[in-house]
Short mmCIF file of C-alpha atoms in Angstrom, two decimals:
data_model
loop_
_atom_site.label_atom_id
_atom_site.label_comp_id
_atom_site.label_asym_id
_atom_site.label_seq_id
_atom_site.Cartn_x
_atom_site.Cartn_y
_atom_site.Cartn_z
CA UNK A 1 0.07 -0.08 18.58
CA UNK A 2 -2.06 0.04 15.09
CA UNK A 3 -0.89 -0.08 12.00
CA UNK A 4 -0.92 2.61 9.36
CA UNK A 5 -0.61 2.28 5.53
CA UNK A 6 0.77 4.25 2.59
CA UNK A 7 0.98 3.74 -0.82
CA UNK A 8 4.68 4.86 -2.24
CA UNK A 9 5.05 5.45 -6.80
CA UNK A 10 8.46 5.02 -7.90
CA UNK A 11 9.15 5.83 -11.21
CA UNK A 12 10.98 3.18 -13.33
CA UNK A 13 13.70 3.79 -16.02
CA UNK A 14 13.37 0.27 -18.24
CA UNK A 15 14.65 0.51 -22.05
CA UNK A 16 13.11 -0.83 -24.67
CA UNK A 17 13.82 -4.19 -24.15
CA UNK A 18 12.88 -3.78 -21.11
CA UNK A 19 9.19 -1.96 -21.22
CA UNK A 20 8.75 -4.88 -23.89
CA UNK A 21 9.06 -7.42 -21.33
CA UNK A 22 7.38 -5.62 -18.88
CA UNK A 23 4.02 -5.07 -21.31
CA UNK A 24 3.98 -8.58 -22.09
CA UNK A 25 3.89 -9.81 -18.71
CA UNK A 26 1.67 -7.53 -18.05
CA UNK A 27 -0.55 -8.42 -20.60
CA UNK A 28 0.44 -12.43 -19.66
CA UNK A 29 -1.04 -11.05 -16.07
CA UNK A 30 -4.79 -9.45 -17.09
CA UNK A 31 -5.34 -12.40 -19.37
CA UNK A 32 -4.36 -14.90 -16.31
CA UNK A 33 -6.93 -12.53 -14.72
CA UNK A 34 -9.78 -12.45 -17.12
CA UNK A 35 -9.93 -16.62 -17.01
CA UNK A 36 -9.55 -16.50 -13.12
CA UNK A 37 -13.14 -14.21 -13.49
CA UNK A 38 -14.57 -16.21 -15.55
CA UNK A 39 -13.98 -19.27 -13.42
CA UNK A 40 -15.34 -17.87 -9.93
CA UNK A 41 -18.22 -16.29 -12.25
CA UNK A 42 -19.44 -20.12 -13.51
CA UNK A 43 -18.10 -22.05 -10.11
CA UNK A 44 -20.94 -19.83 -7.33
CA UNK A 45 -18.15 -17.02 -6.56
CA UNK A 46 -16.21 -18.90 -4.07
CA UNK A 47 -13.15 -16.82 -2.84
CA UNK A 48 -10.83 -18.71 -1.07
CA UNK A 49 -7.48 -18.57 -2.72
CA UNK A 50 -6.70 -22.17 -1.07
CA UNK A 51 -9.49 -23.47 -3.50
CA UNK A 52 -9.10 -21.04 -6.35
CA UNK A 53 -5.28 -22.40 -5.75
CA UNK A 54 -6.11 -26.18 -6.56
CA UNK A 55 -8.82 -25.94 -8.70
CA UNK A 56 -6.27 -24.19 -11.73
CA UNK A 57 -2.82 -23.71 -10.76
CA UNK A 58 -1.89 -26.80 -12.53
CA UNK A 59 -3.49 -25.45 -15.34
CA UNK A 60 -2.49 -22.30 -15.45
CA UNK A 61 1.12 -23.33 -14.85
CA UNK A 62 1.37 -25.13 -17.86
CA UNK A 63 0.17 -23.05 -20.44
CA UNK A 64 1.64 -19.55 -18.88
CA UNK A 65 4.45 -18.33 -18.89
CA UNK A 66 3.81 -16.66 -15.71
CA UNK A 67 5.89 -18.61 -12.64
CA UNK A 68 4.78 -19.87 -9.70
CA UNK A 69 4.32 -17.06 -7.55
CA UNK A 70 3.02 -14.24 -10.33
CA UNK A 71 0.04 -17.00 -11.07
CA UNK A 72 -0.81 -17.69 -7.27
CA UNK A 73 -0.70 -13.47 -7.30
CA UNK A 74 -3.06 -13.38 -10.10
CA UNK A 75 -5.52 -16.07 -7.83
CA UNK A 76 -5.36 -13.08 -4.76
CA UNK A 77 -5.85 -10.40 -7.10
CA UNK A 78 -9.20 -11.52 -8.70
CA UNK A 79 -10.24 -12.56 -5.14
CA UNK A 80 -9.70 -9.58 -3.34
CA UNK A 81 -10.98 -7.19 -6.49
CA UNK A 82 -14.81 -9.68 -5.98
CA UNK A 83 -14.59 -9.35 -2.08
CA UNK A 84 -14.21 -5.17 -2.77
CA UNK A 85 -17.32 -5.51 -5.11
CA UNK A 86 -18.86 -8.04 -1.96
CA UNK A 87 -18.32 -5.35 0.41
CA UNK A 88 -19.94 -2.34 -1.47
CA UNK A 89 -22.90 -3.87 -3.06
CA UNK A 90 -23.76 -4.94 1.01
CA UNK A 91 -22.87 -1.04 1.45
CA UNK A 92 -25.45 0.46 -1.52
CA UNK A 93 -28.56 -2.49 -1.22
CA UNK A 94 -31.31 -2.94 -3.81
CA UNK A 95 -33.99 0.29 -3.24
CA UNK A 96 -37.22 0.38 -4.61
CA UNK A 97 -40.73 1.82 -4.00
CA UNK A 98 -43.95 -0.75 -3.03
CA UNK A 99 -47.09 -0.79 -3.94
CA UNK A 100 -47.78 1.11 -0.90
CA UNK A 101 -44.88 3.83 -2.12
CA UNK A 102 -42.79 2.98 0.22
CA UNK A 103 -39.03 2.75 -0.16
CA UNK A 104 -37.56 -1.07 0.49
CA UNK A 105 -34.35 -2.10 0.83
CA UNK A 106 -33.25 -5.35 -0.29
CA UNK A 107 -29.61 -6.30 0.10
CA UNK A 108 -27.24 -7.32 -2.62
CA UNK A 109 -24.24 -9.83 -2.49
CA UNK A 110 -21.63 -11.41 -5.81
CA UNK A 111 -24.99 -13.64 -7.30
CA UNK A 112 -26.62 -10.13 -8.74
CA UNK A 113 -23.13 -9.41 -11.17
CA UNK A 114 -24.98 -10.05 -14.81
CA UNK A 115 -21.10 -10.86 -16.06
CA UNK A 116 -17.54 -11.37 -14.44
CA UNK A 117 -15.28 -9.04 -13.36
CA UNK A 118 -13.36 -7.98 -16.22
CA UNK A 119 -9.63 -6.56 -16.46
CA UNK A 120 -9.34 -3.58 -18.69
CA UNK A 121 -5.62 -3.07 -18.10
CA UNK A 122 -2.76 -4.75 -18.30
CA UNK A 123 -1.41 -5.13 -14.86
CA UNK A 124 0.72 -6.92 -12.86
CA UNK A 125 0.80 -7.01 -8.72
CA UNK A 126 4.75 -8.18 -7.67
CA UNK A 127 5.62 -9.70 -4.34
CA UNK A 128 8.39 -7.73 -2.27
CA UNK A 129 10.98 -10.35 -2.75
CA UNK A 130 9.48 -13.03 -4.51
CA UNK A 131 8.51 -10.32 -7.33
CA UNK A 132 10.68 -7.61 -6.97
CA UNK A 133 14.06 -6.68 -4.83
CA UNK A 134 15.76 -4.16 -4.63
CA UNK A 135 19.46 -3.13 -4.57
CA UNK A 136 22.54 -1.90 -4.94
CA UNK A 137 21.93 0.33 -1.59
CA UNK A 138 18.28 0.74 -2.39
CA UNK A 139 19.39 2.40 -6.33
CA UNK A 140 18.49 -0.11 -8.22
CA UNK A 141 16.04 -2.16 -7.93
CA UNK A 142 15.35 -5.99 -9.65
CA UNK A 143 11.86 -7.38 -11.53
CA UNK A 144 10.44 -10.69 -12.72
CA UNK A 145 9.53 -10.72 -16.24
CA UNK A 146 8.17 -14.18 -18.56
CA UNK A 147 11.98 -14.51 -19.39
CA UNK A 148 14.19 -13.12 -15.72
CA UNK A 149 14.27 -11.01 -13.43
CA UNK A 150 15.17 -7.75 -14.94
CA UNK A 151 17.60 -4.41 -13.13
CA UNK A 152 17.00 -1.26 -13.32
CA UNK A 153 17.05 2.27 -11.91
CA UNK A 154 14.15 4.22 -10.30
CA UNK A 155 13.44 7.19 -8.62
CA UNK A 156 12.04 7.75 -5.17
CA UNK A 157 11.57 11.46 -5.52
CA UNK A 158 9.37 12.36 -2.56
CA UNK A 159 9.00 9.63 -0.98
CA UNK A 160 12.98 9.11 0.43
CA UNK A 161 11.79 8.85 3.94
CA UNK A 162 10.02 5.95 3.44
CA UNK A 163 13.01 3.97 2.49
CA UNK A 164 14.19 4.22 6.58
CA UNK A 165 12.93 3.90 9.49
CA UNK A 166 10.22 0.90 10.47
CA UNK A 167 8.33 1.23 7.29
CA UNK A 168 7.00 -2.27 5.70
CA UNK A 169 7.26 -3.37 2.29
CA UNK A 170 4.39 -5.62 0.90
CA UNK A 171 2.78 -6.09 -2.76
CA UNK A 172 3.81 -4.00 -5.15
CA UNK A 173 1.72 -3.38 -8.41
CA UNK A 174 3.33 -2.93 -11.80
CA UNK A 175 1.65 0.20 -13.46
CA UNK A 176 2.24 1.96 -16.94
CA UNK A 177 0.78 5.61 -17.55
CA UNK A 178 1.02 7.52 -20.80
CA UNK A 179 4.20 5.84 -21.61
CA UNK A 180 5.95 6.18 -18.55
CA UNK A 181 6.34 2.81 -16.00
CA UNK A 182 5.99 3.37 -12.44
CA UNK A 183 6.10 0.79 -9.33
CA UNK A 184 2.80 1.22 -6.46
CA UNK A 185 4.06 -0.15 -3.13
CA UNK A 186 2.43 -1.00 -0.37
CA UNK A 187 4.25 -0.33 2.65
CA UNK A 188 2.96 0.13 6.62
CA UNK A 189 4.40 0.75 10.18
CA UNK A 190 3.44 -0.27 13.20
CA UNK A 191 2.71 3.38 15.38
CA UNK A 192 1.32 4.11 18.93
CA UNK A 193 -2.42 3.61 19.85
CA UNK A 194 -3.78 7.15 19.69
CA UNK A 195 -3.92 9.52 22.74
CA UNK A 196 -7.61 10.82 23.38
CA UNK A 197 -6.56 11.51 26.77
CA UNK A 198 -3.19 14.01 25.85
CA UNK A 199 -5.68 15.03 22.74
CA UNK A 200 -8.62 15.59 24.26
CA UNK A 201 -10.37 17.94 22.07
CA UNK A 202 -10.58 15.71 17.99
CA UNK A 203 -12.11 17.24 14.73
CA UNK A 204 -12.11 15.07 11.79
CA UNK A 205 -13.22 16.38 8.71
CA UNK A 206 -14.53 14.49 5.33
CA UNK A 207 -14.08 15.96 2.14
CA UNK A 208 -16.29 15.37 -0.63
CA UNK A 209 -18.59 16.43 -3.96
CA UNK A 210 -22.44 16.46 -2.56
CA UNK A 211 -21.13 18.38 0.14
CA UNK A 212 -17.27 19.43 -0.12
CA UNK A 213 -16.88 18.74 3.63
CA UNK A 214 -18.46 17.48 6.94
CA UNK A 215 -16.89 18.07 9.95
CA UNK A 216 -17.75 15.92 13.40
CA UNK A 217 -15.90 17.06 16.39
CA UNK A 218 -14.97 15.58 20.36
CA UNK A 219 -18.42 17.37 21.66
CA UNK A 220 -20.51 14.97 18.82
CA UNK A 221 -21.11 18.11 17.02
CA UNK A 222 -21.90 17.67 13.07
CA UNK A 223 -21.34 20.68 9.92
CA UNK A 224 -21.44 20.44 6.26
CA UNK A 225 -20.47 22.50 3.71
CA UNK A 226 -22.86 21.83 0.42
CA UNK A 227 -21.12 21.21 -2.29
CA UNK A 228 -24.12 22.13 -4.52
CA UNK A 229 -23.58 25.54 -5.52
CA UNK A 230 -19.72 24.96 -6.84
CA UNK A 231 -21.42 22.50 -9.46
CA UNK A 232 -23.78 24.75 -10.37
CA UNK A 233 -20.85 27.01 -10.48
CA UNK A 234 -18.60 24.58 -12.73
CA UNK A 235 -20.88 22.98 -14.65
CA UNK A 236 -22.41 26.91 -16.18
CA UNK A 237 -18.02 27.35 -16.43
CA UNK A 238 -18.44 24.30 -18.29
CA UNK A 239 -21.41 25.15 -21.18
CA UNK A 240 -20.30 28.29 -21.81
CA UNK A 241 -16.63 27.25 -22.46
CA UNK A 242 -18.42 25.02 -24.45
CA UNK A 243 -20.15 27.27 -26.29
CA UNK A 244 -16.77 29.83 -26.93
CA UNK A 245 -15.31 26.65 -28.12
CA UNK A 246 -18.04 26.17 -30.87
CA UNK A 247 -17.40 29.18 -31.83
CA UNK A 248 -13.89 29.42 -32.73
CA UNK A 249 -13.67 33.24 -33.40
CA UNK A 250 -11.01 35.43 -32.09
CA UNK A 251 -13.18 37.15 -29.27
CA UNK A 252 -14.27 33.65 -28.49
CA UNK A 253 -10.88 32.31 -28.12
CA UNK A 254 -9.80 35.93 -25.90
CA UNK A 255 -12.64 35.08 -23.52
CA UNK A 256 -11.46 31.67 -23.31
CA UNK A 257 -7.98 32.36 -22.32
CA UNK A 258 -9.88 34.83 -20.00
CA UNK A 259 -11.60 31.72 -18.24
CA UNK A 260 -8.61 29.85 -17.95
CA UNK A 261 -7.38 32.51 -15.53
CA UNK A 262 -10.22 32.16 -13.48
#
């Protein structure tokens, strides 16, 4: 068995009071996340949740309105962000040319950071049952705020099937985008291992920008579709659009309209 993961995005419908409560909680969560990030940066990057909890829990609980579970959620969120950056730095070592004009790679770690990771947007990661739970036959949701839990309606349009069957709901992220509130929930499901014997001919496709697609088949053959031509054409159209917009004439507007239909 293997674990299959997905993220579902639920649209929330808070009233003005609930929306203000979500924003206040998200900003407080962001504030504590930056405090924890600074502490990690100043103390040699300890990423153990237990160590962070031992050093900061009592202090933050006394000065913050976030409940116990939310404070501990902050620790996990910040530690996870640093671990992600750590892995990215391992995958992208520092490269330079030495005196012999040969490229040299130097492994990087978190000590290369010149400042702590900064959480720029208000956010809040919520633990199932402790910080959010479904009610009324999955028609309403209850979410933690600074004052108390609040109940509200949501829509699961496009994700209805995930509320049935063997999908397990995990940590959710409260997201505020363009005046609307969403709950992004990570879900998992145990599925059978892939049967190679039953499907002997396999082709994997990886999409990207530098290469529109990279294809790898069961025989070990690889095929690349270069995206440079498309990127050059896109750059050309953007430059034409910029020039027409700067003119502002009727003929320019007409050409812009035509470009929009290309």
